[in-house]
Amino acid sequence: MKAYIYVVFLVLFLPASIAGSIKLTGNHVVWPTYKFDLQRTGYYDINMINPPKTRGLLDVSVTWRTRADLCIASSPAVGDLNGDGIDEVVYNSCDGYLYIVESNNGTILHKVITGGEFASPTLVDIDGDGLPEVLTDGGSGSLMAIDGDGSIIWVIRDRMFSGSPGIGDFNGDGRLDVAMGSSDGYLYIVDAANGSIITRLKLGNGESSTPSIADIDGDGLPEIVITESSNLHIIDYMAGKGFIDHIVQLEGLLVSPPPIYDLYGDGVLDAVVNNRDGRVFVVNLVNGSIMAEAQLPGVTDSASPASIGDVDGDGVADIVIATMQGLFTLDQHLNIKYSYPQIQVYTSSPIITDIDLDGENEVIIGLESGDAMIINASDPRGFPYMIEWDYQTNGPVMGSAAIADVDGDHLPEIFIGSRDYYMYRFDPKYIIVNNTSTTITTSTRVSTAMTSRAGTTTMQSPTTNLATTETFTTTNISHEINIPTTKPVETPRINVGLIVAALIAAGFVIGLTHYFTRQ
């Protein structure tokens, strides 16, 4: 059944520029939140760092890796929290601490106890001092604001908060608010400056997690798009009426957060929603209609939200969905264009960007097998030709990557964590073309498991409309993760003496049993 209860918004046709109306980036923030923008598209315009002309990707090397006390299953944010001109990498670990790490060398500057094992933080200036603060959910359903020096500004406890924070002035009072879902089906609106709860809305009985944010109706105020059980909720503030919940009923347990983009070029924003059973929907956010729906073949375990970006160079946005049964590239009508069943992903959501600087987009993704990969998501030759680069960590990669130029060389760096306890900084190396001369940036392989593979197919530049900047991963889902948070398994050591003794003892027991039970 696909019924919906929906109030039609005031404006039916909106300019595409509305999609970029909420910006978190600035002088001190380069990757503010999960999947970069509040619309959670997962697309990053590499031209924002003004890269030089290149002749392609040579290699990707590990610049540093910083060890936590337990696994890293969250996605990092990147920005200059203390105003020293050096960006910090901010992430939570399964050990219950938030780490603030210097981006140039991986030095741990601060560890803050949050309890937010799987929480992906958001960076935003909440006090007007020109520097970003950290917003993150934590243990026991808390929500915390943390300063760049590691001190806690405010905390709300025992509210069952879940997911990555969404940011915006939702009620038009001129102050930044925080939108947070909860595991008991509520949506909270919180004053970002002081942590006071403005309101909470009961959405249903299912978990509501990371919201997506966009001005859907063009009234200058952002709406909140959030999943709860099998329902998609669009939360709109209407003066004099408060917050209104428009509900679109879909199917199954929906994955959070849904990316938002004008897929059909009609000036209306759409949401791409996938559920845990591999069913995908495109929903018109103005009138609540289902524009397209499809079932991904063979998919029974999909916990990663979709991403949106042009990966095959046709100038039209594609939908990329990663599942345990493969990586899929779909068109806006949800027809499958490419699929790679060997790419098995649990919760790492695709990041789409032109990482090799050839003018065409690739996908950066973490695999259940522990691989961090750069993939050509439109290579018709399939596996393994679509893999442009692969690095094997010692644990599943469950978070998504962050992309930033933190050293000022106009070249991107990649930050991604693993359940092997490490946060990694990877530096791609390129053939740089300077006028008529060609220089090759040198690189040293840090791991023999890192493999650059030939056979890439070029892809066209991203569409202009995808270059907007605004910004989750599903968090607080430890009950759904069947991976122990123990240390990486070491190579087994065989004790021959014990094995021989065990075999002799087993033979003795078998002999006694045979003696006493013989006819």
PDB file of C-alpha atoms in Angstrom, residues 239-378:
ATOM      1  CA  ALA A 239       3.773  30.496  11.312  1.00  0.00           C
ATOM      2  CA  GLY A 240       0.877  30.396  13.742  1.00  0.00           C
ATOM      3  CA  LYS A 241       0.531  26.641  13.342  1.00  0.00           C
ATOM      4  CA  GLY A 242       3.945  25.498  14.507  1.00  0.00           C
ATOM      5  CA  PHE A 243       5.589  22.476  12.947  1.00  0.00           C
ATOM      6  CA  ILE A 244       3.460  20.397  10.590  1.00  0.00           C
ATOM      7  CA  ASP A 245       4.305  16.756   9.826  1.00  0.00           C
ATOM      8  CA  HIS A 246       3.548  15.624   6.259  1.00  0.00           C
ATOM      9  CA  ILE A 247       3.733  11.841   5.982  1.00  0.00           C
ATOM     10  CA  VAL A 248       4.482   9.729   2.920  1.00  0.00           C
ATOM     11  CA  GLN A 249       3.865   6.042   3.547  1.00  0.00           C
ATOM     12  CA  LEU A 250       6.358   3.739   1.835  1.00  0.00           C
ATOM     13  CA  GLU A 251       7.400   0.140   2.555  1.00  0.00           C
ATOM     14  CA  GLY A 252       9.776  -1.700   4.849  1.00  0.00           C
ATOM     15  CA  LEU A 253      12.353  -0.332   7.256  1.00  0.00           C
ATOM     16  CA  LEU A 254      13.656   2.813   5.580  1.00  0.00           C
ATOM     17  CA  VAL A 255      17.348   3.724   5.576  1.00  0.00           C
ATOM     18  CA  SER A 256      18.425   7.119   6.861  1.00  0.00           C
ATOM     19  CA  PRO A 257      19.134   9.780   5.664  1.00  0.00           C
ATOM     20  CA  PRO A 258      17.475  10.166   2.244  1.00  0.00           C
ATOM     21  CA  PRO A 259      19.450  12.368  -0.196  1.00  0.00           C
ATOM     22  CA  ILE A 260      17.563  15.348  -1.662  1.00  0.00           C
ATOM     23  CA  TYR A 261      17.993  16.670  -5.199  1.00  0.00           C
ATOM     24  CA  ASP A 262      15.946  17.891  -8.182  1.00  0.00           C
ATOM     25  CA  LEU A 263      16.282  14.663 -10.143  1.00  0.00           C
ATOM     26  CA  TYR A 264      13.996  15.561 -13.040  1.00  0.00           C
ATOM     27  CA  GLY A 265      15.031  19.181 -13.600  1.00  0.00           C
ATOM     28  CA  ASP A 266      11.494  20.454 -13.000  1.00  0.00           C
ATOM     29  CA  GLY A 267      12.427  22.792 -10.154  1.00  0.00           C
ATOM     30  CA  VAL A 268      10.977  20.443  -7.542  1.00  0.00           C
ATOM     31  CA  LEU A 269      13.171  18.695  -5.005  1.00  0.00           C
ATOM     32  CA  ASP A 270      12.942  14.908  -4.730  1.00  0.00           C
ATOM     33  CA  ALA A 271      14.098  12.442  -2.077  1.00  0.00           C
ATOM     34  CA  VAL A 272      15.648   9.057  -2.878  1.00  0.00           C
ATOM     35  CA  VAL A 273      14.640   6.579  -0.186  1.00  0.00           C
ATOM     36  CA  ASN A 274      15.798   2.967   0.042  1.00  0.00           C
ATOM     37  CA  ASN A 275      14.767   0.356   2.573  1.00  0.00           C
ATOM     38  CA  ARG A 276      16.656  -2.496   4.202  1.00  0.00           C
ATOM     39  CA  ASP A 277      15.205  -5.010   1.724  1.00  0.00           C
ATOM     40  CA  GLY A 278      16.588  -3.275  -1.368  1.00  0.00           C
ATOM     41  CA  ARG A 279      13.463  -1.422  -2.445  1.00  0.00           C
ATOM     42  CA  VAL A 280      14.065   2.123  -3.735  1.00  0.00           C
ATOM     43  CA  PHE A 281      11.653   5.064  -4.061  1.00  0.00           C
ATOM     44  CA  VAL A 282      11.846   8.550  -5.538  1.00  0.00           C
ATOM     45  CA  VAL A 283       9.439  10.896  -3.751  1.00  0.00           C
ATOM     46  CA  ASN A 284       8.354  14.348  -4.928  1.00  0.00           C
ATOM     47  CA  LEU A 285       8.772  16.434  -1.778  1.00  0.00           C
ATOM     48  CA  VAL A 286       6.259  19.105  -2.832  1.00  0.00           C
ATOM     49  CA  ASN A 287       3.185  16.904  -3.253  1.00  0.00           C
ATOM     50  CA  GLY A 288       4.308  13.587  -1.737  1.00  0.00           C
ATOM     51  CA  SER A 289       3.839  11.558  -4.919  1.00  0.00           C
ATOM     52  CA  ILE A 290       6.014   8.531  -5.639  1.00  0.00           C
ATOM     53  CA  MET A 291       7.770   9.299  -8.904  1.00  0.00           C
ATOM     54  CA  ALA A 292       9.509   5.940  -9.294  1.00  0.00           C
ATOM     55  CA  GLU A 293      10.053   2.718  -7.378  1.00  0.00           C
ATOM     56  CA  ALA A 294      12.084  -0.404  -7.985  1.00  0.00           C
ATOM     57  CA  GLN A 295      13.455  -3.523  -6.327  1.00  0.00           C
ATOM     58  CA  LEU A 296      17.208  -4.072  -6.492  1.00  0.00           C
ATOM     59  CA  PRO A 297      17.627  -7.687  -7.660  1.00  0.00           C
ATOM     60  CA  GLY A 298      18.863 -10.100  -5.018  1.00  0.00           C
ATOM     61  CA  VAL A 299      19.251  -7.422  -2.345  1.00  0.00           C
ATOM     62  CA  THR A 300      18.152  -8.472   1.133  1.00  0.00           C
ATOM     63  CA  ASP A 301      20.467  -6.393   3.326  1.00  0.00           C
ATOM     64  CA  SER A 302      20.770  -2.710   2.495  1.00  0.00           C
ATOM     65  CA  ALA A 303      21.797  -0.439   5.373  1.00  0.00           C
ATOM     66  CA  SER A 304      23.603   2.300   3.426  1.00  0.00           C
ATOM     67  CA  PRO A 305      21.677   5.362   2.200  1.00  0.00           C
ATOM     68  CA  ALA A 306      21.831   6.312  -1.464  1.00  0.00           C
ATOM     69  CA  SER A 307      23.998   9.077  -2.949  1.00  0.00           C
ATOM     70  CA  ILE A 308      23.401  11.280  -5.996  1.00  0.00           C
ATOM     71  CA  GLY A 309      25.891  12.451  -8.644  1.00  0.00           C
ATOM     72  CA  ASP A 310      26.743  12.093 -12.335  1.00  0.00           C
ATOM     73  CA  VAL A 311      29.049   9.064 -12.566  1.00  0.00           C
ATOM     74  CA  ASP A 312      28.708   8.117 -16.236  1.00  0.00           C
ATOM     75  CA  GLY A 313      29.275  11.492 -17.866  1.00  0.00           C
ATOM     76  CA  ASP A 314      25.885  11.990 -19.507  1.00  0.00           C
ATOM     77  CA  GLY A 315      25.268  15.264 -17.686  1.00  0.00           C
ATOM     78  CA  VAL A 316      22.369  13.792 -15.682  1.00  0.00           C
ATOM     79  CA  ALA A 317      22.478  12.885 -12.010  1.00  0.00           C
ATOM     80  CA  ASP A 318      22.759   9.186 -11.197  1.00  0.00           C
ATOM     81  CA  ILE A 319      21.748   7.341  -8.019  1.00  0.00           C
ATOM     82  CA  VAL A 320      24.401   5.150  -6.412  1.00  0.00           C
ATOM     83  CA  ILE A 321      23.371   2.602  -3.771  1.00  0.00           C
ATOM     84  CA  ALA A 322      25.751   0.267  -1.927  1.00  0.00           C
ATOM     85  CA  THR A 323      24.439  -2.973  -0.396  1.00  0.00           C
ATOM     86  CA  MET A 324      25.755  -6.268   0.925  1.00  0.00           C
ATOM     87  CA  GLN A 325      24.722  -7.776  -2.407  1.00  0.00           C
ATOM     88  CA  GLY A 326      26.512  -5.238  -4.590  1.00  0.00           C
ATOM     89  CA  LEU A 327      26.960  -1.635  -5.719  1.00  0.00           C
ATOM     90  CA  PHE A 328      24.294  -0.283  -8.102  1.00  0.00           C
ATOM     91  CA  THR A 329      24.215   2.768 -10.376  1.00  0.00           C
ATOM     92  CA  LEU A 330      20.641   3.774 -11.283  1.00  0.00           C
ATOM     93  CA  ASP A 331      19.136   6.480 -13.464  1.00  0.00           C
ATOM     94  CA  GLN A 332      16.541   8.926 -12.139  1.00  0.00           C
ATOM     95  CA  HIS A 333      13.770   6.471 -13.072  1.00  0.00           C
ATOM     96  CA  LEU A 334      15.533   3.743 -11.032  1.00  0.00           C
ATOM     97  CA  ASN A 335      16.570   1.655 -13.999  1.00  0.00           C
ATOM     98  CA  ILE A 336      19.835  -0.185 -13.313  1.00  0.00           C
ATOM     99  CA  LYS A 337      22.667   1.134 -15.471  1.00  0.00           C
ATOM    100  CA  TYR A 338      25.595  -0.695 -13.842  1.00  0.00           C
ATOM    101  CA  SER A 339      25.930  -3.216 -11.028  1.00  0.00           C
ATOM    102  CA  TYR A 340      28.931  -4.760  -9.291  1.00  0.00           C
ATOM    103  CA  PRO A 341      27.902  -7.676  -7.030  1.00  0.00           C
ATOM    104  CA  GLN A 342      31.458  -8.133  -5.694  1.00  0.00           C
ATOM    105  CA  ILE A 343      31.311  -4.761  -3.899  1.00  0.00           C
ATOM    106  CA  GLN A 344      29.741  -5.662  -0.546  1.00  0.00           C
ATOM    107  CA  VAL A 345      28.939  -2.735   1.722  1.00  0.00           C
ATOM    108  CA  TYR A 346      27.103  -2.532   5.035  1.00  0.00           C
ATOM    109  CA  THR A 347      26.729   1.085   6.216  1.00  0.00           C
ATOM    110  CA  SER A 348      29.392   3.045   4.316  1.00  0.00           C
ATOM    111  CA  SER A 349      27.550   5.419   1.985  1.00  0.00           C
ATOM    112  CA  PRO A 350      29.101   6.370  -1.381  1.00  0.00           C
ATOM    113  CA  ILE A 351      30.983   9.655  -1.731  1.00  0.00           C
ATOM    114  CA  ILE A 352      30.915  10.934  -5.309  1.00  0.00           C
ATOM    115  CA  THR A 353      33.673  13.244  -6.552  1.00  0.00           C
ATOM    116  CA  ASP A 354      36.290  13.620  -9.272  1.00  0.00           C
ATOM    117  CA  ILE A 355      39.051  12.299  -7.032  1.00  0.00           C
ATOM    118  CA  ASP A 356      41.475  11.533  -9.874  1.00  0.00           C
ATOM    119  CA  LEU A 357      41.021  15.054 -11.331  1.00  0.00           C
ATOM    120  CA  ASP A 358      40.306  13.829 -14.845  1.00  0.00           C
ATOM    121  CA  GLY A 359      37.040  15.779 -15.091  1.00  0.00           C
ATOM    122  CA  GLU A 360      34.853  12.767 -14.366  1.00  0.00           C
ATOM    123  CA  ASN A 361      33.382  11.517 -11.109  1.00  0.00           C
ATOM    124  CA  GLU A 362      34.368   8.432  -9.144  1.00  0.00           C
ATOM    125  CA  VAL A 363      32.885   6.763  -6.050  1.00  0.00           C
ATOM    126  CA  ILE A 364      34.781   6.421  -2.769  1.00  0.00           C
ATOM    127  CA  ILE A 365      33.382   3.635  -0.574  1.00  0.00           C
ATOM    128  CA  GLY A 366      34.287   1.406   2.372  1.00  0.00           C
ATOM    129  CA  LEU A 367      33.653  -2.339   2.174  1.00  0.00           C
ATOM    130  CA  GLU A 368      32.635  -4.965   4.702  1.00  0.00           C
ATOM    131  CA  SER A 369      35.881  -6.764   3.800  1.00  0.00           C
ATOM    132  CA  GLY A 370      37.919  -3.823   5.121  1.00  0.00           C
ATOM    133  CA  ASP A 371      38.764  -2.264   1.759  1.00  0.00           C
ATOM    134  CA  ALA A 372      38.706   1.470   1.119  1.00  0.00           C
ATOM    135  CA  MET A 373      38.137   1.838  -2.626  1.00  0.00           C
ATOM    136  CA  ILE A 374      37.968   4.339  -5.461  1.00  0.00           C
ATOM    137  CA  ILE A 375      35.542   2.947  -8.032  1.00  0.00           C
ATOM    138  CA  ASN A 376      34.538   3.848 -11.556  1.00  0.00           C
ATOM    139  CA  ALA A 377      30.811   3.235 -11.014  1.00  0.00           C
ATOM    140  CA  SER A 378      30.057   3.142 -14.756  1.00  0.00           C
TER     141      SER A 378
END
